[in-house]
């Protein structure tokens, strides 16, 4: 999902205006024309919400007394993931562009580089630091992590809050396994529902209710299984899916959607933030979780995402540059922080000193910065295309004098990698930034793509 956006006849005075409706101008005739209205827009406030989620988890693991319910950050991640992935898949299905090959290729490029690096580092350290029986167990967890079945392996071994969990360096991969298991099944469900012309919103809501019933029905009798099982966790991702489907133009507006629209975005966002704060404060490892308590972080996240980037809290707090930066490194930070703390617990034969834990958190942040996946073309391809890119940009500025340019820093794009710009201003951007999985089509490559899209659509102009 790659596209070029032009903005005309309107000044962009602040970053939040990037998410206002944007006029789309036709490219030069040779490039064809294409309807870009189905492409999702980048939302810095979602990255800010990611930051709150990951920082809560990290602080809970390093200093649990500071934030007793910090582990619910994972539940926030689930809602975000369900919303973003469903947004992408549903729009591709709507326009006949979805393929399993492209979807899973994006997942592999997104997930595996950082994951394999962290697992390799864990194995290298464990080779020297662990006893043979500990090393054998780590090998089992490495296999479980690589195969995205960590939750099923841990289900048979230890509860997430049990004392022995502190000495399992790959314990945190259970949540990644839940997500990937969901992504194996969910695209198939969406594709079948689309071909059968079923209402995606109702399908999502129905499956979410069924999964939630499994959750609340099993939490008392089977606490560990309910915590780790994809059947009792899927509803959290499906909540995000419900929101994504409710925003599709092809889905009829139902009663609850009208009710939500009647509440101001500011109020929705504030209510969501309040629910998260209550969850962080009152939920603890002593509670049966997820169960009913999981509604606090999941509904809170849902309200904040649904409030949109224009709401006050999302615009001025979540879109803060520091939070957005932490959101951009949230995935590698989640991967790095727990192995560092767990190995320290093993080496120290107990809870490490606060100073050591603080240093390890700082180290995790540093490692995450170096592990972050770039959001633009590989440098080799950039260097190859740079001359034609500059010529194409110059041509655009001549043909469309009314084009307004996006400031790179407003999108938190890496200005050393994101070369589709002129004088520090971003002219092209990847509309798959929602999950940072795509690349940029620029220069001749972009023109060829535009031409092929225009030919397929019979030369129809954008709405």
PDB file of N, CA, C and O in Angstrom, residues 287-361:
ATOM      1  N   UNK A 287      -4.872 -10.116  41.036  1.00  0.00           N
ATOM      2  CA  UNK A 287      -6.193 -10.210  40.430  1.00  0.00           C
ATOM      3  C   UNK A 287      -6.238 -11.344  39.406  1.00  0.00           C
ATOM      4  O   UNK A 287      -5.227 -11.716  38.816  1.00  0.00           O
ATOM      5  N   UNK A 288      -7.438 -11.864  39.200  1.00  0.00           N
ATOM      6  CA  UNK A 288      -7.644 -12.826  38.123  1.00  0.00           C
ATOM      7  C   UNK A 288      -7.685 -12.052  36.812  1.00  0.00           C
ATOM      8  O   UNK A 288      -8.600 -11.255  36.571  1.00  0.00           O
ATOM      9  N   UNK A 289      -6.703 -12.318  35.983  1.00  0.00           N
ATOM     10  CA  UNK A 289      -6.559 -11.524  34.758  1.00  0.00           C
ATOM     11  C   UNK A 289      -6.289 -12.469  33.590  1.00  0.00           C
ATOM     12  O   UNK A 289      -5.545 -13.436  33.742  1.00  0.00           O
ATOM     13  N   UNK A 290      -6.941 -12.216  32.432  1.00  0.00           N
ATOM     14  CA  UNK A 290      -7.653 -10.997  32.052  1.00  0.00           C
ATOM     15  C   UNK A 290      -9.037 -10.831  32.691  1.00  0.00           C
ATOM     16  O   UNK A 290      -9.275  -9.818  33.341  1.00  0.00           O
ATOM     17  N   UNK A 291      -9.960 -11.777  32.462  1.00  0.00           N
ATOM     18  CA  UNK A 291     -11.269 -11.634  33.079  1.00  0.00           C
ATOM     19  C   UNK A 291     -11.925 -10.294  32.778  1.00  0.00           C
ATOM     20  O   UNK A 291     -11.669  -9.662  31.756  1.00  0.00           O
ATOM     21  N   UNK A 292     -12.782  -9.851  33.705  1.00  0.00           N
ATOM     22  CA  UNK A 292     -13.475  -8.577  33.528  1.00  0.00           C
ATOM     23  C   UNK A 292     -12.520  -7.391  33.646  1.00  0.00           C
ATOM     24  O   UNK A 292     -12.755  -6.333  33.043  1.00  0.00           O
ATOM     25  N   UNK A 293     -11.439  -7.557  34.416  1.00  0.00           N
ATOM     26  CA  UNK A 293     -10.511  -6.433  34.607  1.00  0.00           C
ATOM     27  C   UNK A 293      -9.884  -5.973  33.290  1.00  0.00           C
ATOM     28  O   UNK A 293      -9.509  -4.803  33.145  1.00  0.00           O
ATOM     29  N   UNK A 294      -9.769  -6.871  32.337  1.00  0.00           N
ATOM     30  CA  UNK A 294      -9.127  -6.501  31.068  1.00  0.00           C
ATOM     31  C   UNK A 294      -9.945  -5.490  30.275  1.00  0.00           C
ATOM     32  O   UNK A 294      -9.436  -4.909  29.306  1.00  0.00           O
ATOM     33  N   UNK A 295     -11.198  -5.267  30.664  1.00  0.00           N
ATOM     34  CA  UNK A 295     -11.995  -4.244  29.986  1.00  0.00           C
ATOM     35  C   UNK A 295     -11.436  -2.844  30.222  1.00  0.00           C
ATOM     36  O   UNK A 295     -11.626  -1.948  29.387  1.00  0.00           O
ATOM     37  N   UNK A 296     -10.763  -2.640  31.352  1.00  0.00           N
ATOM     38  CA  UNK A 296     -10.212  -1.298  31.625  1.00  0.00           C
ATOM     39  C   UNK A 296      -9.189  -0.883  30.572  1.00  0.00           C
ATOM     40  O   UNK A 296      -9.349   0.172  29.936  1.00  0.00           O
ATOM     41  N   UNK A 297      -8.131  -1.652  30.337  1.00  0.00           N
ATOM     42  CA  UNK A 297      -7.165  -1.204  29.323  1.00  0.00           C
ATOM     43  C   UNK A 297      -7.686  -1.304  27.895  1.00  0.00           C
ATOM     44  O   UNK A 297      -7.360  -0.459  27.061  1.00  0.00           O
ATOM     45  N   UNK A 298      -8.490  -2.337  27.602  1.00  0.00           N
ATOM     46  CA  UNK A 298      -8.915  -2.522  26.216  1.00  0.00           C
ATOM     47  C   UNK A 298      -9.951  -1.484  25.796  1.00  0.00           C
ATOM     48  O   UNK A 298      -9.833  -0.885  24.720  1.00  0.00           O
ATOM     49  N   UNK A 299     -10.943  -1.260  26.630  1.00  0.00           N
ATOM     50  CA  UNK A 299     -11.940  -0.224  26.298  1.00  0.00           C
ATOM     51  C   UNK A 299     -11.286   1.153  26.336  1.00  0.00           C
ATOM     52  O   UNK A 299     -11.597   2.027  25.514  1.00  0.00           O
ATOM     53  N   UNK A 300     -10.364   1.352  27.281  1.00  0.00           N
ATOM     54  CA  UNK A 300      -9.643   2.622  27.330  1.00  0.00           C
ATOM     55  C   UNK A 300      -8.886   2.889  26.044  1.00  0.00           C
ATOM     56  O   UNK A 300      -8.962   3.986  25.468  1.00  0.00           O
ATOM     57  N   UNK A 301      -8.154   1.889  25.567  1.00  0.00           N
ATOM     58  CA  UNK A 301      -7.406   2.039  24.313  1.00  0.00           C
ATOM     59  C   UNK A 301      -8.360   2.254  23.145  1.00  0.00           C
ATOM     60  O   UNK A 301      -8.095   3.075  22.251  1.00  0.00           O
ATOM     61  N   UNK A 302      -9.472   1.525  23.139  1.00  0.00           N
ATOM     62  CA  UNK A 302     -10.446   1.647  22.060  1.00  0.00           C
ATOM     63  C   UNK A 302     -11.013   3.064  21.993  1.00  0.00           C
ATOM     64  O   UNK A 302     -11.142   3.648  20.915  1.00  0.00           O
ATOM     65  N   UNK A 303     -11.336   3.633  23.153  1.00  0.00           N
ATOM     66  CA  UNK A 303     -11.864   4.989  23.173  1.00  0.00           C
ATOM     67  C   UNK A 303     -10.841   6.002  22.680  1.00  0.00           C
ATOM     68  O   UNK A 303     -11.184   6.948  21.941  1.00  0.00           O
ATOM     69  N   UNK A 304      -9.594   5.820  23.063  1.00  0.00           N
ATOM     70  CA  UNK A 304      -8.566   6.780  22.665  1.00  0.00           C
ATOM     71  C   UNK A 304      -8.275   6.705  21.168  1.00  0.00           C
ATOM     72  O   UNK A 304      -8.101   7.727  20.506  1.00  0.00           O
ATOM     73  N   UNK A 305      -8.221   5.495  20.622  1.00  0.00           N
ATOM     74  CA  UNK A 305      -8.011   5.363  19.182  1.00  0.00           C
ATOM     75  C   UNK A 305      -9.212   5.912  18.429  1.00  0.00           C
ATOM     76  O   UNK A 305      -9.085   6.643  17.448  1.00  0.00           O
ATOM     77  N   UNK A 306     -10.420   5.553  18.905  1.00  0.00           N
ATOM     78  CA  UNK A 306     -11.638   6.001  18.240  1.00  0.00           C
ATOM     79  C   UNK A 306     -11.861   7.497  18.320  1.00  0.00           C
ATOM     80  O   UNK A 306     -12.572   8.058  17.484  1.00  0.00           O
ATOM     81  N   UNK A 307     -11.246   8.152  19.305  1.00  0.00           N
ATOM     82  CA  UNK A 307     -11.400   9.606  19.427  1.00  0.00           C
ATOM     83  C   UNK A 307     -10.739  10.347  18.274  1.00  0.00           C
ATOM     84  O   UNK A 307     -11.101  11.488  17.975  1.00  0.00           O
ATOM     85  N   UNK A 308      -9.764   9.712  17.643  1.00  0.00           N
ATOM     86  CA  UNK A 308      -9.107  10.331  16.496  1.00  0.00           C
ATOM     87  C   UNK A 308      -7.985  11.269  16.881  1.00  0.00           C
ATOM     88  O   UNK A 308      -7.871  11.700  18.038  1.00  0.00           O
ATOM     89  N   UNK A 309      -7.145  11.615  15.926  1.00  0.00           N
ATOM     90  CA  UNK A 309      -5.967  12.444  16.205  1.00  0.00           C
ATOM     91  C   UNK A 309      -6.274  13.894  16.529  1.00  0.00           C
ATOM     92  O   UNK A 309      -5.397  14.618  16.991  1.00  0.00           O
ATOM     93  N   UNK A 310      -7.524  14.318  16.298  1.00  0.00           N
ATOM     94  CA  UNK A 310      -7.853  15.716  16.539  1.00  0.00           C
ATOM     95  C   UNK A 310      -8.235  16.001  17.990  1.00  0.00           C
ATOM     96  O   UNK A 310      -8.273  17.158  18.398  1.00  0.00           O
ATOM     97  N   UNK A 311      -8.560  14.972  18.769  1.00  0.00           N
ATOM     98  CA  UNK A 311      -8.952  15.199  20.158  1.00  0.00           C
ATOM     99  C   UNK A 311      -7.778  15.780  20.941  1.00  0.00           C
ATOM    100  O   UNK A 311      -6.610  15.525  20.631  1.00  0.00           O
ATOM    101  N   UNK A 312      -8.092  16.549  21.979  1.00  0.00           N
ATOM    102  CA  UNK A 312      -7.053  17.307  22.680  1.00  0.00           C
ATOM    103  C   UNK A 312      -5.964  16.410  23.238  1.00  0.00           C
ATOM    104  O   UNK A 312      -4.765  16.669  23.033  1.00  0.00           O
ATOM    105  N   UNK A 313      -6.340  15.355  23.947  1.00  0.00           N
ATOM    106  CA  UNK A 313      -5.334  14.494  24.586  1.00  0.00           C
ATOM    107  C   UNK A 313      -4.469  13.808  23.531  1.00  0.00           C
ATOM    108  O   UNK A 313      -3.244  13.737  23.668  1.00  0.00           O
ATOM    109  N   UNK A 314      -5.092  13.321  22.478  1.00  0.00           N
ATOM    110  CA  UNK A 314      -4.334  12.654  21.423  1.00  0.00           C
ATOM    111  C   UNK A 314      -3.399  13.623  20.713  1.00  0.00           C
ATOM    112  O   UNK A 314      -2.261  13.276  20.368  1.00  0.00           O
ATOM    113  N   UNK A 315      -3.891  14.822  20.520  1.00  0.00           N
ATOM    114  CA  UNK A 315      -3.127  15.810  19.746  1.00  0.00           C
ATOM    115  C   UNK A 315      -1.948  16.373  20.526  1.00  0.00           C
ATOM    116  O   UNK A 315      -0.849  16.539  19.971  1.00  0.00           O
ATOM    117  N   UNK A 316      -2.146  16.670  21.803  1.00  0.00           N
ATOM    118  CA  UNK A 316      -1.097  17.359  22.551  1.00  0.00           C
ATOM    119  C   UNK A 316      -0.297  16.458  23.489  1.00  0.00           C
ATOM    120  O   UNK A 316       0.810  16.819  23.874  1.00  0.00           O
ATOM    121  N   UNK A 317      -0.850  15.317  23.871  1.00  0.00           N
ATOM    122  CA  UNK A 317      -0.127  14.417  24.775  1.00  0.00           C
ATOM    123  C   UNK A 317       0.416  13.221  24.012  1.00  0.00           C
ATOM    124  O   UNK A 317       1.638  13.009  23.952  1.00  0.00           O
ATOM    125  N   UNK A 318      -0.472  12.453  23.393  1.00  0.00           N
ATOM    126  CA  UNK A 318      -0.012  11.253  22.689  1.00  0.00           C
ATOM    127  C   UNK A 318       0.879  11.583  21.497  1.00  0.00           C
ATOM    128  O   UNK A 318       1.768  10.799  21.149  1.00  0.00           O
ATOM    129  N   UNK A 319       0.626  12.705  20.845  1.00  0.00           N
ATOM    130  CA  UNK A 319       1.434  13.079  19.676  1.00  0.00           C
ATOM    131  C   UNK A 319       2.693  13.849  20.052  1.00  0.00           C
ATOM    132  O   UNK A 319       3.406  14.341  19.167  1.00  0.00           O
ATOM    133  N   UNK A 320       2.964  13.936  21.349  1.00  0.00           N
ATOM    134  CA  UNK A 320       4.209  14.546  21.791  1.00  0.00           C
ATOM    135  C   UNK A 320       5.395  13.828  21.169  1.00  0.00           C
ATOM    136  O   UNK A 320       5.424  12.599  21.081  1.00  0.00           O
ATOM    137  N   UNK A 321       6.395  14.591  20.754  1.00  0.00           N
ATOM    138  CA  UNK A 321       7.518  14.016  20.008  1.00  0.00           C
ATOM    139  C   UNK A 321       8.235  12.922  20.791  1.00  0.00           C
ATOM    140  O   UNK A 321       8.639  11.898  20.227  1.00  0.00           O
ATOM    141  N   UNK A 322       8.394  13.092  22.094  1.00  0.00           N
ATOM    142  CA  UNK A 322       9.094  12.085  22.894  1.00  0.00           C
ATOM    143  C   UNK A 322       8.294  10.785  22.949  1.00  0.00           C
ATOM    144  O   UNK A 322       8.852   9.689  22.774  1.00  0.00           O
ATOM    145  N   UNK A 323       6.972  10.903  23.180  1.00  0.00           N
ATOM    146  CA  UNK A 323       6.152   9.695  23.209  1.00  0.00           C
ATOM    147  C   UNK A 323       6.135   9.001  21.850  1.00  0.00           C
ATOM    148  O   UNK A 323       6.200   7.769  21.774  1.00  0.00           O
ATOM    149  N   UNK A 324       6.039   9.776  20.784  1.00  0.00           N
ATOM    150  CA  UNK A 324       6.040   9.181  19.453  1.00  0.00           C
ATOM    151  C   UNK A 324       7.350   8.438  19.207  1.00  0.00           C
ATOM    152  O   UNK A 324       7.357   7.342  18.639  1.00  0.00           O
ATOM    153  N   UNK A 325       8.454   9.009  19.665  1.00  0.00           N
ATOM    154  CA  UNK A 325       9.753   8.342  19.494  1.00  0.00           C
ATOM    155  C   UNK A 325       9.776   7.000  20.227  1.00  0.00           C
ATOM    156  O   UNK A 325      10.226   5.990  19.678  1.00  0.00           O
ATOM    157  N   UNK A 326       9.273   6.982  21.460  1.00  0.00           N
ATOM    158  CA  UNK A 326       9.203   5.712  22.179  1.00  0.00           C
ATOM    159  C   UNK A 326       8.252   4.751  21.469  1.00  0.00           C
ATOM    160  O   UNK A 326       8.475   3.530  21.476  1.00  0.00           O
ATOM    161  N   UNK A 327       7.200   5.291  20.866  1.00  0.00           N
ATOM    162  CA  UNK A 327       6.303   4.421  20.121  1.00  0.00           C
ATOM    163  C   UNK A 327       6.979   3.777  18.930  1.00  0.00           C
ATOM    164  O   UNK A 327       6.719   2.612  18.608  1.00  0.00           O
ATOM    165  N   UNK A 328       7.864   4.520  18.286  1.00  0.00           N
ATOM    166  CA  UNK A 328       8.574   3.984  17.126  1.00  0.00           C
ATOM    167  C   UNK A 328       9.524   2.849  17.506  1.00  0.00           C
ATOM    168  O   UNK A 328       9.794   1.968  16.688  1.00  0.00           O
ATOM    169  N   UNK A 329      10.027   2.857  18.726  1.00  0.00           N
ATOM    170  CA  UNK A 329      10.937   1.787  19.150  1.00  0.00           C
ATOM    171  C   UNK A 329      10.244   0.808  20.095  1.00  0.00           C
ATOM    172  O   UNK A 329      10.911   0.000  20.748  1.00  0.00           O
ATOM    173  N   UNK A 330       8.920   0.861  20.166  1.00  0.00           N
ATOM    174  CA  UNK A 330       8.202   0.053  21.153  1.00  0.00           C
ATOM    175  C   UNK A 330       8.406  -1.440  20.939  1.00  0.00           C
ATOM    176  O   UNK A 330       8.561  -2.191  21.916  1.00  0.00           O
ATOM    177  N   UNK A 331       8.405  -1.894  19.702  1.00  0.00           N
ATOM    178  CA  UNK A 331       8.558  -3.326  19.455  1.00  0.00           C
ATOM    179  C   UNK A 331       9.937  -3.832  19.870  1.00  0.00           C
ATOM    180  O   UNK A 331      10.037  -4.780  20.660  1.00  0.00           O
ATOM    181  N   UNK A 332      11.040  -3.245  19.396  1.00  0.00           N
ATOM    182  CA  UNK A 332      12.335  -3.733  19.878  1.00  0.00           C
ATOM    183  C   UNK A 332      12.552  -3.508  21.369  1.00  0.00           C
ATOM    184  O   UNK A 332      13.223  -4.310  22.025  1.00  0.00           O
ATOM    185  N   UNK A 333      11.983  -2.441  21.928  1.00  0.00           N
ATOM    186  CA  UNK A 333      12.126  -2.215  23.367  1.00  0.00           C
ATOM    187  C   UNK A 333      11.443  -3.329  24.151  1.00  0.00           C
ATOM    188  O   UNK A 333      11.972  -3.816  25.160  1.00  0.00           O
ATOM    189  N   UNK A 334      10.279  -3.744  23.685  1.00  0.00           N
ATOM    190  CA  UNK A 334       9.589  -4.852  24.332  1.00  0.00           C
ATOM    191  C   UNK A 334      10.425  -6.132  24.237  1.00  0.00           C
ATOM    192  O   UNK A 334      10.521  -6.897  25.206  1.00  0.00           O
ATOM    193  N   UNK A 335      11.039  -6.346  23.096  1.00  0.00           N
ATOM    194  CA  UNK A 335      11.850  -7.554  22.914  1.00  0.00           C
ATOM    195  C   UNK A 335      13.090  -7.566  23.798  1.00  0.00           C
ATOM    196  O   UNK A 335      13.444  -8.607  24.373  1.00  0.00           O
ATOM    197  N   UNK A 336      13.764  -6.432  23.932  1.00  0.00           N
ATOM    198  CA  UNK A 336      15.053  -6.391  24.630  1.00  0.00           C
ATOM    199  C   UNK A 336      14.931  -6.342  26.143  1.00  0.00           C
ATOM    200  O   UNK A 336      15.756  -6.913  26.859  1.00  0.00           O
ATOM    201  N   UNK A 337      13.933  -5.656  26.670  1.00  0.00           N
ATOM    202  CA  UNK A 337      13.978  -5.326  28.094  1.00  0.00           C
ATOM    203  C   UNK A 337      13.889  -6.552  28.999  1.00  0.00           C
ATOM    204  O   UNK A 337      14.612  -6.647  29.999  1.00  0.00           O
ATOM    205  N   UNK A 338      13.004  -7.499  28.654  1.00  0.00           N
ATOM    206  CA  UNK A 338      12.785  -8.608  29.570  1.00  0.00           C
ATOM    207  C   UNK A 338      13.972  -9.581  29.632  1.00  0.00           C
ATOM    208  O   UNK A 338      14.359 -10.001  30.732  1.00  0.00           O
ATOM    209  N   UNK A 339      14.594  -9.981  28.514  1.00  0.00           N
ATOM    210  CA  UNK A 339      15.771 -10.850  28.630  1.00  0.00           C
ATOM    211  C   UNK A 339      16.871 -10.241  29.488  1.00  0.00           C
ATOM    212  O   UNK A 339      17.524 -10.954  30.266  1.00  0.00           O
ATOM    213  N   UNK A 340      17.093  -8.938  29.370  1.00  0.00           N
ATOM    214  CA  UNK A 340      18.122  -8.293  30.177  1.00  0.00           C
ATOM    215  C   UNK A 340      17.804  -8.414  31.664  1.00  0.00           C
ATOM    216  O   UNK A 340      18.672  -8.763  32.482  1.00  0.00           O
ATOM    217  N   UNK A 341      16.551  -8.161  32.017  1.00  0.00           N
ATOM    218  CA  UNK A 341      16.161  -8.239  33.428  1.00  0.00           C
ATOM    219  C   UNK A 341      16.159  -9.683  33.919  1.00  0.00           C
ATOM    220  O   UNK A 341      16.566  -9.964  35.059  1.00  0.00           O
ATOM    221  N   UNK A 342      15.717 -10.605  33.076  1.00  0.00           N
ATOM    222  CA  UNK A 342      15.662 -12.013  33.490  1.00  0.00           C
ATOM    223  C   UNK A 342      17.054 -12.595  33.671  1.00  0.00           C
ATOM    224  O   UNK A 342      17.316 -13.319  34.648  1.00  0.00           O
ATOM    225  N   UNK A 343      17.963 -12.308  32.769  1.00  0.00           N
ATOM    226  CA  UNK A 343      19.331 -12.821  32.919  1.00  0.00           C
ATOM    227  C   UNK A 343      19.994 -12.225  34.157  1.00  0.00           C
ATOM    228  O   UNK A 343      20.761 -12.904  34.847  1.00  0.00           O
ATOM    229  N   UNK A 344      19.706 -10.947  34.432  1.00  0.00           N
ATOM    230  CA  UNK A 344      20.249 -10.336  35.652  1.00  0.00           C
ATOM    231  C   UNK A 344      19.709 -11.052  36.886  1.00  0.00           C
ATOM    232  O   UNK A 344      20.443 -11.278  37.859  1.00  0.00           O
ATOM    233  N   UNK A 345      18.446 -11.425  36.854  1.00  0.00           N
ATOM    234  CA  UNK A 345      17.842 -12.161  37.970  1.00  0.00           C
ATOM    235  C   UNK A 345      18.517 -13.515  38.147  1.00  0.00           C
ATOM    236  O   UNK A 345      18.767 -13.961  39.273  1.00  0.00           O
ATOM    237  N   UNK A 346      18.840 -14.169  37.034  1.00  0.00           N
ATOM    238  CA  UNK A 346      19.505 -15.474  37.098  1.00  0.00           C
ATOM    239  C   UNK A 346      20.922 -15.328  37.652  1.00  0.00           C
ATOM    240  O   UNK A 346      21.336 -16.067  38.554  1.00  0.00           O
ATOM    241  N   UNK A 347      21.670 -14.396  37.122  1.00  0.00           N
ATOM    242  CA  UNK A 347      23.065 -14.213  37.547  1.00  0.00           C
ATOM    243  C   UNK A 347      23.142 -13.782  39.004  1.00  0.00           C
ATOM    244  O   UNK A 347      24.024 -14.234  39.754  1.00  0.00           O
ATOM    245  N   UNK A 348      22.229 -12.910  39.429  1.00  0.00           N
ATOM    246  CA  UNK A 348      22.230 -12.407  40.802  1.00  0.00           C
ATOM    247  C   UNK A 348      21.579 -13.386  41.784  1.00  0.00           C
ATOM    248  O   UNK A 348      21.598 -13.152  42.995  1.00  0.00           O
ATOM    249  N   UNK A 349      20.969 -14.452  41.260  1.00  0.00           N
ATOM    250  CA  UNK A 349      20.244 -15.430  42.091  1.00  0.00           C
ATOM    251  C   UNK A 349      19.175 -14.750  42.952  1.00  0.00           C
ATOM    252  O   UNK A 349      18.962 -15.101  44.108  1.00  0.00           O
ATOM    253  N   UNK A 350      18.519 -13.786  42.381  1.00  0.00           N
ATOM    254  CA  UNK A 350      17.480 -13.044  43.083  1.00  0.00           C
ATOM    255  C   UNK A 350      17.213 -11.738  42.371  1.00  0.00           C
ATOM    256  O   UNK A 350      17.780 -11.463  41.299  1.00  0.00           O
ATOM    257  N   UNK A 351      16.380 -10.909  42.956  1.00  0.00           N
ATOM    258  CA  UNK A 351      16.029  -9.630  42.336  1.00  0.00           C
ATOM    259  C   UNK A 351      17.247  -8.715  42.281  1.00  0.00           C
ATOM    260  O   UNK A 351      17.880  -8.451  43.306  1.00  0.00           O
ATOM    261  N   UNK A 352      17.621  -8.228  41.101  1.00  0.00           N
ATOM    262  CA  UNK A 352      18.780  -7.335  40.991  1.00  0.00           C
ATOM    263  C   UNK A 352      18.553  -6.024  41.744  1.00  0.00           C
ATOM    264  O   UNK A 352      17.416  -5.622  42.013  1.00  0.00           O
ATOM    265  N   UNK A 353      19.624  -5.342  42.076  1.00  0.00           N
ATOM    266  CA  UNK A 353      19.550  -4.050  42.761  1.00  0.00           C
ATOM    267  C   UNK A 353      18.853  -3.022  41.870  1.00  0.00           C
ATOM    268  O   UNK A 353      18.911  -3.109  40.633  1.00  0.00           O
ATOM    269  N   UNK A 354      18.167  -2.054  42.467  1.00  0.00           N
ATOM    270  CA  UNK A 354      17.466  -1.038  41.662  1.00  0.00           C
ATOM    271  C   UNK A 354      18.371  -0.334  40.666  1.00  0.00           C
ATOM    272  O   UNK A 354      17.944  -0.040  39.541  1.00  0.00           O
ATOM    273  N   UNK A 355      19.612  -0.049  41.075  1.00  0.00           N
ATOM    274  CA  UNK A 355      20.530   0.639  40.168  1.00  0.00           C
ATOM    275  C   UNK A 355      20.817  -0.206  38.922  1.00  0.00           C
ATOM    276  O   UNK A 355      20.887   0.311  37.806  1.00  0.00           O
ATOM    277  N   UNK A 356      20.970  -1.519  39.130  1.00  0.00           N
ATOM    278  CA  UNK A 356      21.232  -2.402  37.998  1.00  0.00           C
ATOM    279  C   UNK A 356      20.009  -2.491  37.088  1.00  0.00           C
ATOM    280  O   UNK A 356      20.132  -2.454  35.860  1.00  0.00           O
ATOM    281  N   UNK A 357      18.842  -2.574  37.683  1.00  0.00           N
ATOM    282  CA  UNK A 357      17.624  -2.633  36.874  1.00  0.00           C
ATOM    283  C   UNK A 357      17.445  -1.354  36.048  1.00  0.00           C
ATOM    284  O   UNK A 357      17.067  -1.408  34.871  1.00  0.00           O
ATOM    285  N   UNK A 358      17.735  -0.216  36.663  1.00  0.00           N
ATOM    286  CA  UNK A 358      17.629   1.047  35.923  1.00  0.00           C
ATOM    287  C   UNK A 358      18.623   1.085  34.773  1.00  0.00           C
ATOM    288  O   UNK A 358      18.304   1.533  33.660  1.00  0.00           O
ATOM    289  N   UNK A 359      19.839   0.613  35.020  1.00  0.00           N
ATOM    290  CA  UNK A 359      20.860   0.587  33.971  1.00  0.00           C
ATOM    291  C   UNK A 359      20.447  -0.344  32.836  1.00  0.00           C
ATOM    292  O   UNK A 359      20.684  -0.053  31.654  1.00  0.00           O
ATOM    293  N   UNK A 360      19.826  -1.473  33.168  1.00  0.00           N
ATOM    294  CA  UNK A 360      19.402  -2.422  32.144  1.00  0.00           C
ATOM    295  C   UNK A 360      18.260  -1.853  31.308  1.00  0.00           C
ATOM    296  O   UNK A 360      18.188  -2.101  30.098  1.00  0.00           O
ATOM    297  N   UNK A 361      17.373  -1.090  31.923  1.00  0.00           N
ATOM    298  CA  UNK A 361      16.315  -0.427  31.155  1.00  0.00           C
ATOM    299  C   UNK A 361      16.929   0.569  30.175  1.00  0.00           C
ATOM    300  O   UNK A 361      16.526   0.646  29.009  1.00  0.00           O
TER     301      UNK A 361
END
